């Protein structure tokens, strides 16, 4: 990795991690000092006066640019001698754009720099002025709210993107007393973004240095106490990935190596038993390039959420992590396992944010139409008395006798009835469900199928999210409105009757999909791309000009 890339990367890290340049070493400070604002070439006097017309021509019908320059009386933002500091800050940001997993080459910083050295007329200056502003707006919106429109990549990614207003962006930058600070503030300020940025830089350095070495060979399961060449390779791999602190290269699977493997297993969502089976071995042998792709996509996902308020207290459901958590003022106060939608295209859990408003204790299950006609109708066509726990209900809400229905006379399109399961011990929704009304009919709920929570990969539902500790979640949500959430909940539960409770404080819930995410200890944890969404997103980012490794020349 050459000095230019290292300087660019550390510059972004310094901003993202809240460090000062002086705190990162004399060599980096020197490198930053070389990032000078390009000076405009002398302008021919006979072309004075054409700047305004050229600027107006280049702006065209762009209402945002027209408004900004009209408010300034046409005064330049980029191309006068007084704009040197602003130019320097922006070119430094463009130099580091690739490090932030943005399409750096697409902003053409080199071409813009060269243009400053060749200005020979006021007309050329006006054209360059407009080009700089357009490039700034492209960069500012990309770094602030993402490069891609997620819904065009996958319709189950439902993020309400809040693109910053273009006029406000440019006018704000033109007024900024600290242009470097203004540019830094455009990127997500969540600490996780800075941690992902650090991981991108570290992985890039690791790849440039040759990666994590040779993969661990063989297919046999490795147990503590085993010996052989595979153990030597395992120890080397664990050391290269930062899990094994020792320097020995012994061939015996000893306790320090077991602890390293256990820490790794926790970071990839495996059962931390220290046994290297098929799944753990595949995770260990995953190349750093693949991990870097996960980090790059995670940075884009955080940019999409940059303008979505999480809330002081909120529920965070990371789909591929199979966990739901509650955070209160930045602190995690609750954690439970989950079961999410199957990988089938019709059953994948979508990504979106909403507000949880209700709890339903002893819920009935109003079976979605898709499940009614795709699963239960075929069963009842074969046996009218199949799934005896399910009631058949007409449009008026009357429960129908199965003897009165010829199930074979209907198709999925013509079946006129609904299906419902009343509250019971074997109700598919268990004893409680948590509602945030949405058009996908997605919610959190209990389940009688508890055994699935013991599996490391838990994608089994029709799309809703099953909760491993539903009662504890209910107690957490009811705590703000009762002094005895446990007693209050249990008193209703014991009646066996369905009851809907409105939350006094509706709580934001975020269904997200991060296959790379920092742990509380700061180490990046990785999860499998169970729906293939990240692979599609990375391909789209690459097509948009994002490079896995920033250029080294």
Short mmCIF file of C-alpha atoms in Angstrom, two decimals:
data_model
loop_
_atom_site.label_atom_id
_atom_site.label_comp_id
_atom_site.label_asym_id
_atom_site.label_seq_id
_atom_site.Cartn_x
_atom_site.Cartn_y
_atom_site.Cartn_z
CA UNK A 1 0.00 0.00 0.00
CA UNK A 2 1.61 3.23 -1.13
CA UNK A 3 1.92 6.44 0.87
CA UNK A 4 -0.81 8.24 -1.07
CA UNK A 5 -3.43 5.62 -0.18
CA UNK A 6 -2.21 5.39 3.39
CA UNK A 7 -2.35 9.17 3.80
CA UNK A 8 -5.82 9.34 2.28
CA UNK A 9 -7.05 6.51 4.46
CA UNK A 10 -5.64 7.94 7.65
CA UNK A 11 -7.05 11.35 6.81
CA UNK A 12 -10.54 9.91 6.69
CA UNK A 13 -9.92 7.81 9.77
CA UNK A 14 -8.70 10.84 11.65
CA UNK A 15 -11.99 12.59 10.91
CA UNK A 16 -14.18 9.54 11.35
CA UNK A 17 -12.63 8.47 14.63
CA UNK A 18 -12.41 11.95 16.07
CA UNK A 19 -8.61 12.12 16.01
CA UNK A 20 -6.34 15.00 15.20
CA UNK A 21 -3.83 14.91 12.38
CA UNK A 22 -1.01 15.64 14.79
CA UNK A 23 -2.03 12.60 16.79
CA UNK A 24 -1.49 10.30 13.82
CA UNK A 25 2.19 10.86 13.18
CA UNK A 26 4.53 13.38 11.61
CA UNK A 27 4.55 11.60 8.24
CA UNK A 28 0.77 11.88 7.85
CA UNK A 29 0.78 15.52 8.89
CA UNK A 30 3.34 16.18 6.18
CA UNK A 31 1.25 14.32 3.64
CA UNK A 32 -1.81 16.38 4.48
CA UNK A 33 0.16 19.59 4.20
CA UNK A 34 0.82 18.74 0.55
CA UNK A 35 -2.91 18.78 -0.23
CA UNK A 36 -2.96 22.29 -1.58
CA UNK A 37 -5.79 24.15 -3.31
CA UNK A 38 -5.12 24.38 -7.06
CA UNK A 39 -4.54 27.94 -8.10
CA UNK A 40 -6.46 29.41 -11.00
CA UNK A 41 -4.41 30.39 -14.03
CA UNK A 42 -4.31 34.07 -15.02
CA UNK A 43 -7.49 35.16 -16.80
CA UNK A 44 -7.47 37.08 -20.04
CA UNK A 45 -8.66 40.60 -19.40
CA UNK A 46 -10.60 40.80 -22.67
CA UNK A 47 -12.94 38.06 -21.48
CA UNK A 48 -13.98 39.78 -18.26
CA UNK A 49 -17.76 39.95 -18.05
CA UNK A 50 -18.45 36.57 -19.64
CA UNK A 51 -18.18 34.74 -16.29
CA UNK A 52 -21.83 35.49 -15.43
CA UNK A 53 -23.18 34.33 -18.78
CA UNK A 54 -21.04 31.17 -18.77
CA UNK A 55 -22.14 30.36 -15.23
CA UNK A 56 -25.79 30.88 -16.15
CA UNK A 57 -25.35 28.73 -19.25
CA UNK A 58 -23.71 25.90 -17.30
CA UNK A 59 -26.28 26.01 -14.51
CA UNK A 60 -29.15 25.81 -16.98
CA UNK A 61 -32.41 24.78 -15.37
CA UNK A 62 -30.87 23.53 -12.13
CA UNK A 63 -33.09 25.42 -9.68
CA UNK A 64 -30.88 24.69 -6.67
CA UNK A 65 -27.74 26.12 -8.27
CA UNK A 66 -29.67 29.08 -9.68
CA UNK A 67 -31.02 29.94 -6.23
CA UNK A 68 -27.63 29.67 -4.50
CA UNK A 69 -25.79 31.83 -7.02
CA UNK A 70 -28.67 34.32 -7.25
CA UNK A 71 -28.50 34.79 -3.48
CA UNK A 72 -24.74 35.43 -3.82
CA UNK A 73 -25.14 37.85 -6.68
CA UNK A 74 -23.20 35.38 -8.84
CA UNK A 75 -20.14 35.49 -6.54
CA UNK A 76 -17.99 32.36 -6.94
CA UNK A 77 -17.73 29.62 -4.37
CA UNK A 78 -14.69 27.89 -5.88
CA UNK A 79 -12.79 29.92 -8.42
CA UNK A 80 -11.62 33.11 -6.77
CA UNK A 81 -8.42 33.53 -4.76
CA UNK A 82 -10.54 33.89 -1.62
CA UNK A 83 -11.91 30.37 -2.15
CA UNK A 84 -8.56 28.59 -1.68
CA UNK A 85 -9.40 27.10 1.72
CA UNK A 86 -12.75 25.84 0.51
CA UNK A 87 -11.17 24.27 -2.58
CA UNK A 88 -8.49 22.59 -0.50
CA UNK A 89 -11.04 21.07 1.88
CA UNK A 90 -13.16 19.73 -0.95
CA UNK A 91 -10.25 18.27 -2.92
CA UNK A 92 -9.01 16.58 0.25
CA UNK A 93 -12.48 15.03 0.63
CA UNK A 94 -12.45 13.84 -2.98
CA UNK A 95 -8.98 12.36 -2.53
CA UNK A 96 -10.38 10.26 0.32
CA UNK A 97 -13.71 9.39 -1.30
CA UNK A 98 -12.61 5.90 -2.34
CA UNK A 99 -11.54 5.13 1.21
CA UNK A 100 -15.13 5.87 2.27
CA UNK A 101 -16.38 3.30 -0.28
CA UNK A 102 -17.60 6.03 -2.62
CA UNK A 103 -17.03 6.11 -6.41
CA UNK A 104 -13.92 8.27 -6.14
CA UNK A 105 -12.95 8.17 -9.81
CA UNK A 106 -16.41 9.35 -10.79
CA UNK A 107 -15.85 12.73 -9.17
CA UNK A 108 -12.79 13.28 -11.42
CA UNK A 109 -10.73 15.24 -8.90
CA UNK A 110 -7.69 15.03 -11.20
CA UNK A 111 -9.63 16.57 -14.08
CA UNK A 112 -10.98 19.36 -11.92
CA UNK A 113 -7.52 20.12 -10.56
CA UNK A 114 -6.10 20.25 -14.07
CA UNK A 115 -8.88 22.58 -15.17
CA UNK A 116 -7.85 25.14 -12.57
CA UNK A 117 -4.38 25.26 -14.09
CA UNK A 118 -5.63 25.90 -17.61
CA UNK A 119 -8.23 28.64 -17.13
CA UNK A 120 -7.58 31.33 -19.71
CA UNK A 121 -10.87 33.24 -19.77
CA UNK A 122 -13.74 34.31 -17.59
CA UNK A 123 -15.97 32.02 -19.61
CA UNK A 124 -13.83 29.01 -18.69
CA UNK A 125 -13.92 30.10 -15.07
CA UNK A 126 -17.71 30.29 -15.10
CA UNK A 127 -18.00 26.82 -16.61
CA UNK A 128 -15.58 25.37 -14.05
CA UNK A 129 -17.41 27.12 -11.21
CA UNK A 130 -20.64 25.33 -12.15
CA UNK A 131 -18.85 22.01 -12.63
CA UNK A 132 -17.29 22.22 -9.17
CA UNK A 133 -20.69 22.91 -7.60
CA UNK A 134 -22.30 19.99 -9.40
CA UNK A 135 -19.48 17.68 -8.31
CA UNK A 136 -19.80 18.91 -4.75
CA UNK A 137 -23.52 18.12 -4.73
CA UNK A 138 -22.93 14.65 -6.16
CA UNK A 139 -20.35 13.92 -3.48
CA UNK A 140 -22.33 15.53 -0.65
CA UNK A 141 -25.47 13.52 -1.36
CA UNK A 142 -23.53 10.28 -1.87
CA UNK A 143 -21.62 10.52 1.41
CA UNK A 144 -24.66 11.72 3.31
CA UNK A 145 -27.41 9.39 2.13
CA UNK A 146 -25.89 6.74 -0.10
CA UNK A 147 -25.07 6.04 -3.71
CA UNK A 148 -27.82 3.55 -4.53
CA UNK A 149 -31.60 3.54 -4.41
CA UNK A 150 -32.05 0.29 -2.47
CA UNK A 151 -35.57 -0.41 -3.72
CA UNK A 152 -34.19 -0.65 -7.28
CA UNK A 153 -31.79 -3.38 -6.15
CA UNK A 154 -34.20 -5.37 -3.98
CA UNK A 155 -37.86 -4.44 -3.35
CA UNK A 156 -37.68 -5.97 0.14
CA UNK A 157 -35.22 -3.23 1.19
CA UNK A 158 -37.64 -0.49 2.11
CA UNK A 159 -35.66 2.51 3.24
CA UNK A 160 -37.27 5.95 3.05
CA UNK A 161 -34.17 7.77 1.82
CA UNK A 162 -33.93 11.37 2.96
CA UNK A 163 -31.75 13.07 0.38
CA UNK A 164 -30.38 16.37 1.74
CA UNK A 165 -31.70 19.40 -0.04
CA UNK A 166 -29.21 20.38 -2.75
CA UNK A 167 -29.67 24.12 -2.33
CA UNK A 168 -29.17 23.89 1.44
CA UNK A 169 -26.08 21.73 1.01
CA UNK A 170 -24.28 24.12 -1.30
CA UNK A 171 -25.41 27.29 0.45
CA UNK A 172 -24.36 25.82 3.79
CA UNK A 173 -20.92 24.90 2.50
CA UNK A 174 -20.45 28.35 0.97
CA UNK A 175 -21.20 29.94 4.36
CA UNK A 176 -19.21 27.46 6.46
CA UNK A 177 -16.39 28.94 8.51
CA UNK A 178 -14.87 25.46 8.82
CA UNK A 179 -15.20 23.76 5.42
CA UNK A 180 -13.35 20.64 6.61
CA UNK A 181 -15.76 20.27 9.51
CA UNK A 182 -18.76 20.83 7.25
CA UNK A 183 -17.64 18.07 4.89
CA UNK A 184 -16.90 15.69 7.75
CA UNK A 185 -20.37 16.24 9.21
CA UNK A 186 -22.03 15.10 5.98
CA UNK A 187 -21.09 11.45 6.58
CA UNK A 188 -22.95 9.37 9.18
CA UNK A 189 -21.86 10.37 12.67
CA UNK A 190 -22.84 7.03 14.20
CA UNK A 191 -19.80 5.51 15.93
CA UNK A 192 -20.38 2.31 13.96
CA UNK A 193 -19.63 4.16 10.73
CA UNK A 194 -16.21 5.19 12.03
CA UNK A 195 -15.58 1.61 13.17
CA UNK A 196 -16.52 0.24 9.75
CA UNK A 197 -14.27 2.85 8.17
CA UNK A 198 -11.43 1.65 10.37
CA UNK A 199 -12.18 -1.95 9.39
CA UNK A 200 -12.14 -1.01 5.70
CA UNK A 201 -8.73 0.57 6.12
CA UNK A 202 -7.33 -2.33 8.16
CA UNK A 203 -8.63 -4.97 5.76
CA UNK A 204 -7.22 -3.01 2.83
CA UNK A 205 -3.82 -2.99 4.45
CA UNK A 206 -4.10 -6.70 5.24
CA UNK A 207 -5.00 -7.55 1.65
CA UNK A 208 -2.19 -5.40 0.30
CA UNK A 209 0.21 -7.27 2.59
CA UNK A 210 -0.91 -10.66 1.26
CA UNK A 211 -4.10 -11.39 3.16
CA UNK A 212 -4.39 -13.87 6.03
CA UNK A 213 -2.09 -16.45 4.57
CA UNK A 214 -2.92 -19.95 3.37
CA UNK A 215 -6.33 -21.39 4.26
CA UNK A 216 -6.56 -24.15 6.82
CA UNK A 217 -6.42 -27.46 4.88
CA UNK A 218 -8.52 -30.58 5.21
CA UNK A 219 -12.12 -31.47 5.92
CA UNK A 220 -11.78 -33.35 9.22
CA UNK A 221 -13.14 -31.73 12.37
CA UNK A 222 -10.41 -30.28 14.58
CA UNK A 223 -10.76 -30.76 18.34
CA UNK A 224 -8.70 -29.41 21.24
CA UNK A 225 -5.88 -31.85 21.82
CA UNK A 226 -5.46 -32.72 18.13
CA UNK A 227 -2.08 -32.34 16.46
CA UNK A 228 -0.81 -32.02 12.93
CA UNK A 229 -0.14 -29.62 10.03
CA UNK A 230 -3.76 -28.40 10.02
CA UNK A 231 -3.30 -27.15 13.60
CA UNK A 232 -0.19 -25.21 12.58
CA UNK A 233 -2.15 -23.61 9.73
CA UNK A 234 -5.06 -22.86 12.06
CA UNK A 235 -2.76 -21.12 14.53
CA UNK A 236 -1.21 -19.03 11.74
CA UNK A 237 -4.65 -18.06 10.45
CA UNK A 238 -5.91 -17.09 13.89
CA UNK A 239 -2.81 -14.98 14.45
CA UNK A 240 -3.16 -13.21 11.07
CA UNK A 241 -6.80 -12.38 11.84
CA UNK A 242 -5.86 -10.96 15.24
CA UNK A 243 -7.35 -13.66 17.46
CA UNK A 244 -4.22 -15.47 18.59
CA UNK A 245 -1.71 -13.26 20.44
CA UNK A 246 1.07 -15.83 20.76
CA UNK A 247 4.08 -16.29 18.50
CA UNK A 248 4.61 -20.04 18.75
CA UNK A 249 3.75 -22.33 15.83
CA UNK A 250 3.12 -25.57 17.72
CA UNK A 251 1.30 -28.44 16.11
CA UNK A 252 -0.95 -29.22 19.12
CA UNK A 253 -4.43 -27.74 19.52
CA UNK A 254 -3.87 -26.26 22.98
CA UNK A 255 -6.03 -24.12 25.25
CA UNK A 256 -4.80 -20.68 24.03
CA UNK A 257 -5.66 -21.70 20.47
CA UNK A 258 -9.05 -22.98 21.62
CA UNK A 259 -9.79 -19.62 23.23
CA UNK A 260 -8.82 -17.88 19.99
CA UNK A 261 -11.18 -20.11 18.00
CA UNK A 262 -13.99 -19.51 20.51
CA UNK A 263 -13.57 -15.74 20.20
CA UNK A 264 -13.67 -16.08 16.43
CA UNK A 265 -16.79 -18.25 16.57
CA UNK A 266 -18.58 -15.64 18.63
CA UNK A 267 -17.69 -13.00 16.06
CA UNK A 268 -19.21 -15.02 13.22
CA UNK A 269 -22.32 -16.17 15.06
CA UNK A 270 -21.23 -19.76 15.63
CA UNK A 271 -21.66 -21.75 18.85
CA UNK A 272 -18.38 -20.97 20.69
CA UNK A 273 -17.35 -24.52 21.48
CA UNK A 274 -13.78 -24.30 20.18
CA UNK A 275 -14.38 -27.19 17.78
CA UNK A 276 -13.50 -26.46 14.15
CA UNK A 277 -16.15 -28.29 12.16
CA UNK A 278 -17.24 -27.76 8.57
CA UNK A 279 -19.09 -24.49 9.16
CA UNK A 280 -16.43 -22.92 11.38
CA UNK A 281 -13.70 -23.98 8.96
CA UNK A 282 -15.55 -22.30 6.08
CA UNK A 283 -15.78 -19.09 8.12
CA UNK A 284 -12.08 -19.23 9.03
CA UNK A 285 -11.13 -19.71 5.38
CA UNK A 286 -13.33 -16.84 4.16
CA UNK A 287 -10.88 -14.48 2.43
CA UNK A 288 -10.43 -10.90 3.63
CA UNK A 289 -11.73 -9.64 0.27
CA UNK A 290 -15.12 -11.15 1.06
CA UNK A 291 -15.14 -9.61 4.52
CA UNK A 292 -14.25 -6.26 2.96
CA UNK A 293 -17.26 -6.50 0.65
CA UNK A 294 -19.47 -6.91 3.72
CA UNK A 295 -17.92 -3.82 5.29
CA UNK A 296 -18.37 -1.76 2.11
CA UNK A 297 -22.05 -2.70 1.87
CA UNK A 298 -22.56 -1.98 5.58
CA UNK A 299 -21.19 1.54 5.10
CA UNK A 300 -23.69 2.14 2.30
CA UNK A 301 -26.52 0.81 4.46
CA UNK A 302 -25.57 3.21 7.26
CA UNK A 303 -25.60 6.09 4.77
CA UNK A 304 -29.17 5.15 3.86
CA UNK A 305 -30.13 5.42 7.53
CA UNK A 306 -28.15 8.59 8.18
CA UNK A 307 -31.28 10.75 8.32
CA UNK A 308 -33.55 8.17 9.98
CA UNK A 309 -33.79 9.01 13.69
CA UNK A 310 -33.21 5.85 15.70
CA UNK A 311 -34.93 7.24 18.78
CA UNK A 312 -33.62 7.55 22.33
CA UNK A 313 -35.11 4.12 22.98
CA UNK A 314 -35.55 1.72 20.11
CA UNK A 315 -35.69 -1.92 18.99
CA UNK A 316 -32.94 -3.10 16.63
CA UNK A 317 -33.58 -6.35 14.77
CA UNK A 318 -30.59 -7.40 12.67
CA UNK A 319 -32.07 -10.04 10.37
CA UNK A 320 -28.93 -12.09 9.51
CA UNK A 321 -27.73 -11.86 13.13
CA UNK A 322 -30.95 -13.55 14.37
CA UNK A 323 -31.17 -11.22 17.36
CA UNK A 324 -33.44 -8.42 18.56
CA UNK A 325 -32.14 -5.82 20.99
CA UNK A 326 -33.45 -2.79 22.83
CA UNK A 327 -31.21 0.25 23.19
CA UNK A 328 -31.89 3.05 25.65
CA UNK A 329 -29.79 6.22 25.30
CA UNK A 330 -27.12 4.26 23.46
CA UNK A 331 -26.95 1.40 25.98
CA UNK A 332 -28.18 -2.10 25.20
CA UNK A 333 -30.76 -3.08 27.83
CA UNK A 334 -32.27 -6.20 26.27
CA UNK A 335 -31.20 -8.97 23.90
CA UNK A 336 -33.03 -12.01 22.59
CA UNK A 337 -32.64 -14.56 19.83
CA UNK A 338 -34.98 -14.49 16.83
CA UNK A 339 -36.23 -16.65 13.99
CA UNK A 340 -36.64 -14.71 10.73
CA UNK A 341 -38.12 -15.32 7.29
CA UNK A 342 -36.96 -18.16 5.12
CA UNK A 343 -34.68 -17.45 2.17
CA UNK A 344 -37.55 -18.15 -0.21
CA UNK A 345 -38.26 -14.94 -2.20
CA UNK A 346 -41.85 -14.80 -0.89
CA UNK A 347 -40.87 -15.27 2.75
CA UNK A 348 -37.85 -13.07 3.32
CA UNK A 349 -38.22 -10.57 6.12
CA UNK A 350 -38.19 -7.05 4.63
CA UNK A 351 -36.06 -4.18 5.90
CA UNK A 352 -37.81 -1.06 7.13
CA UNK A 353 -38.30 1.19 10.14
CA UNK A 354 -41.58 1.82 11.94
CA UNK A 355 -43.02 2.45 15.41
CA UNK A 356 -44.31 -0.37 17.62
CA UNK A 357 -47.66 0.66 19.04
CA UNK A 358 -49.46 -2.41 20.42
CA UNK A 359 -49.07 -5.67 22.33
CA UNK A 360 -51.65 -8.38 21.88
CA UNK A 361 -51.74 -10.92 24.71
CA UNK A 362 -53.34 -14.31 23.94
CA UNK A 363 -53.56 -13.37 20.24
CA UNK A 364 -55.68 -14.98 17.58
CA UNK A 365 -53.82 -15.78 14.42
CA UNK A 366 -55.54 -14.25 11.43
CA UNK A 367 -53.82 -16.30 8.78
CA UNK A 368 -52.48 -14.25 5.87
CA UNK A 369 -54.16 -14.88 2.54
CA UNK A 370 -50.96 -16.21 0.98
CA UNK A 371 -50.60 -18.89 3.68
CA UNK A 372 -54.31 -19.68 3.56
CA UNK A 373 -54.40 -20.51 -0.15
CA UNK A 374 -50.86 -21.82 -0.62
CA UNK A 375 -50.59 -24.07 2.44
CA UNK A 376 -53.88 -24.75 4.18
CA UNK A 377 -56.29 -24.91 1.22
CA UNK A 378 -54.32 -27.73 -0.51
CA UNK A 379 -54.28 -29.67 2.78
CA UNK A 380 -58.04 -29.31 3.18
CA UNK A 381 -58.64 -30.27 -0.43
CA UNK A 382 -56.91 -33.56 0.37
CA UNK A 383 -58.55 -33.89 3.78
CA UNK A 384 -61.36 -31.48 4.77
CA UNK A 385 -60.58 -32.06 8.45
CA UNK A 386 -56.82 -31.38 8.24
CA UNK A 387 -55.37 -28.72 10.56
CA UNK A 388 -58.30 -29.07 12.95
CA UNK A 389 -57.08 -26.11 15.04
CA UNK A 390 -57.84 -23.74 12.15
CA UNK A 391 -61.29 -22.15 11.87
CA UNK A 392 -62.88 -21.26 8.54
CA UNK A 393 -64.52 -17.82 8.64
CA UNK A 394 -66.81 -16.16 6.10
CA UNK A 395 -66.90 -12.49 5.14
CA UNK A 396 -69.34 -11.70 7.96
CA UNK A 397 -67.03 -13.28 10.55
CA UNK A 398 -69.11 -16.41 11.04
CA UNK A 399 -67.27 -19.65 11.73
CA UNK A 400 -68.18 -22.18 9.01
CA UNK A 401 -68.65 -25.90 9.38
CA UNK A 402 -66.23 -27.79 7.20
CA UNK A 403 -69.02 -30.16 6.24
CA UNK A 404 -70.67 -27.25 4.43
CA UNK A 405 -67.62 -26.43 2.29
CA UNK A 406 -66.49 -28.20 -0.87
CA UNK A 407 -62.82 -27.25 -0.73
CA UNK A 408 -62.16 -28.91 -4.08
CA UNK A 409 -64.48 -26.46 -5.80
CA UNK A 410 -62.13 -23.54 -5.21
CA UNK A 411 -58.77 -22.35 -6.44
CA UNK A 412 -56.35 -20.02 -4.73
CA UNK A 413 -58.02 -17.12 -6.57
CA UNK A 414 -61.63 -18.06 -5.86
CA UNK A 415 -61.51 -19.34 -2.26
CA UNK A 416 -63.96 -16.98 -0.48
CA UNK A 417 -63.09 -17.68 3.16
CA UNK A 418 -60.58 -16.53 5.73
CA UNK A 419 -58.81 -18.74 8.23
CA UNK A 420 -58.15 -18.07 11.91
CA UNK A 421 -56.62 -19.80 14.90
CA UNK A 422 -58.04 -18.81 18.28
CA UNK A 423 -55.81 -18.25 21.35
CA UNK A 424 -54.40 -21.54 22.62
CA UNK A 425 -51.19 -23.16 23.79
CA UNK A 426 -50.38 -24.27 20.23
CA UNK A 427 -51.36 -20.99 18.55
CA UNK A 428 -48.74 -20.19 15.90
CA UNK A 429 -48.22 -16.74 17.44
CA UNK A 430 -47.70 -18.12 20.92
CA UNK A 431 -48.91 -16.03 23.87
CA UNK A 432 -48.07 -12.52 22.66
CA UNK A 433 -47.43 -10.53 19.53
CA UNK A 434 -45.95 -7.07 19.07
CA UNK A 435 -47.50 -4.86 16.40
CA UNK A 436 -46.18 -1.99 14.32
CA UNK A 437 -48.89 -1.91 11.60
CA UNK A 438 -47.36 -2.04 8.12
CA UNK A 439 -48.41 -3.06 4.62
CA UNK A 440 -46.33 -6.26 4.76
CA UNK A 441 -48.16 -7.53 7.88
CA UNK A 442 -44.79 -8.09 9.57
CA UNK A 443 -44.64 -8.21 13.35
CA UNK A 444 -42.75 -9.79 16.25
CA UNK A 445 -44.34 -12.69 18.11
CA UNK A 446 -43.98 -15.64 20.44
CA UNK A 447 -44.03 -19.20 19.05
CA UNK A 448 -44.70 -22.69 20.38
CA UNK A 449 -41.78 -23.98 18.24
CA UNK A 450 -39.01 -23.29 20.75
CA UNK A 451 -36.47 -25.81 19.45
CA UNK A 452 -35.56 -23.67 16.44
CA UNK A 453 -33.90 -21.10 18.72
CA UNK A 454 -31.14 -23.61 19.46
CA UNK A 455 -29.90 -23.54 15.86
CA UNK A 456 -27.16 -21.12 14.78
CA UNK A 457 -28.97 -20.25 11.52
CA UNK A 458 -32.62 -19.41 12.17
CA UNK A 459 -34.40 -18.52 8.93
CA UNK A 460 -37.60 -20.57 9.15
CA UNK A 461 -40.61 -18.25 9.36
CA UNK A 462 -43.01 -16.91 6.73
CA UNK A 463 -41.49 -13.45 7.17
CA UNK A 464 -42.52 -12.37 10.66
CA UNK A 465 -39.98 -12.41 13.47
CA UNK A 466 -40.29 -14.98 16.22
CA UNK A 467 -38.88 -13.91 19.58
CA UNK A 468 -36.91 -16.26 21.83
CA UNK A 469 -37.81 -14.40 25.06
CA UNK A 470 -41.19 -12.83 24.27
CA UNK A 471 -42.35 -12.37 27.87
CA UNK A 472 -39.18 -10.50 28.80
CA UNK A 473 -39.62 -8.29 25.75
CA UNK A 474 -43.20 -7.56 26.83
CA UNK A 475 -42.02 -6.64 30.33
CA UNK A 476 -39.47 -4.22 28.86
CA UNK A 477 -42.08 -2.53 26.69
CA UNK A 478 -44.69 -2.29 29.45
CA UNK A 479 -42.27 -0.99 32.10
CA UNK A 480 -42.80 2.71 31.23
CA UNK A 481 -46.55 2.44 31.88
CA UNK A 482 -46.86 0.21 34.94
CA UNK A 483 -44.98 -0.27 38.19
CA UNK A 484 -45.40 -4.05 37.92
CA UNK A 485 -45.01 -5.06 34.26
CA UNK A 486 -44.59 -8.74 35.13
CA UNK A 487 -47.73 -8.95 37.28
CA UNK A 488 -49.74 -6.82 34.86
CA UNK A 489 -48.80 -8.99 31.88
CA UNK A 490 -49.32 -12.28 33.68
CA UNK A 491 -52.74 -11.27 35.01
CA UNK A 492 -53.97 -10.76 31.46
CA UNK A 493 -52.22 -13.87 30.18
CA UNK A 494 -53.95 -16.06 32.78
CA UNK A 495 -57.40 -15.08 31.52
CA UNK A 496 -56.74 -16.84 28.23
CA UNK A 497 -58.66 -14.06 26.51
CA UNK A 498 -57.29 -11.95 23.71
CA UNK A 499 -56.46 -8.40 24.79
CA UNK A 500 -54.77 -5.60 22.88
CA UNK A 501 -52.68 -3.10 24.86
CA UNK A 502 -51.62 0.23 23.44
CA UNK A 503 -48.09 1.23 24.37
CA UNK A 504 -48.05 4.51 26.22
CA UNK A 505 -44.72 5.24 24.56
CA UNK A 506 -44.64 3.79 21.03
CA UNK A 507 -41.10 2.65 20.35
CA UNK A 508 -39.21 2.83 17.04
CA UNK A 509 -38.36 -0.56 15.59
CA UNK A 510 -35.69 -0.97 12.92
CA UNK A 511 -35.53 -4.14 10.87
CA UNK A 512 -32.01 -4.04 9.41
CA UNK A 513 -29.66 -6.32 7.49
CA UNK A 514 -26.00 -5.94 8.43
CA UNK A 515 -23.61 -8.81 7.67
CA UNK A 516 -20.76 -6.71 9.10
CA UNK A 517 -21.34 -4.82 12.36
CA UNK A 518 -19.13 -3.71 15.28
CA UNK A 519 -19.53 -5.55 18.55
CA UNK A 520 -19.59 -3.77 21.91
CA UNK A 521 -15.86 -4.59 22.12
CA UNK A 522 -15.23 -2.80 18.83
CA UNK A 523 -14.36 -5.88 16.78
CA UNK A 524 -16.29 -6.33 13.54
CA UNK A 525 -18.64 -9.29 13.62
CA UNK A 526 -19.69 -11.01 10.41
CA UNK A 527 -22.84 -12.90 9.46
CA UNK A 528 -23.89 -14.91 6.41
CA UNK A 529 -25.72 -13.14 3.62
CA UNK A 530 -28.76 -15.39 4.08
CA UNK A 531 -30.91 -13.68 1.43
CA UNK A 532 -28.15 -12.73 -1.01
CA UNK A 533 -29.02 -9.05 -0.60
CA UNK A 534 -25.49 -7.92 0.17
CA UNK A 535 -24.09 -9.70 -2.88
CA UNK A 536 -26.58 -7.85 -5.09
CA UNK A 537 -25.82 -4.55 -3.36
CA UNK A 538 -22.09 -4.97 -3.71
CA UNK A 539 -22.45 -5.71 -7.44
CA UNK A 540 -24.53 -2.54 -7.81
CA UNK A 541 -21.94 -0.51 -5.89
CA UNK A 542 -19.17 -1.87 -8.11
CA UNK A 543 -21.17 -0.91 -11.21
CA UNK A 544 -21.58 2.58 -9.73
CA UNK A 545 -17.78 2.89 -9.51
CA UNK A 546 -17.03 1.81 -5.94
CA UNK A 547 -13.73 -0.07 -5.79
CA UNK A 548 -13.05 -2.82 -3.29
CA UNK A 549 -9.58 -1.42 -2.68
CA UNK A 550 -8.96 2.30 -3.17
CA UNK A 551 -6.52 3.03 -6.01
CA UNK A 552 -2.85 2.98 -5.10
CA UNK A 553 -1.56 5.44 -7.69
#
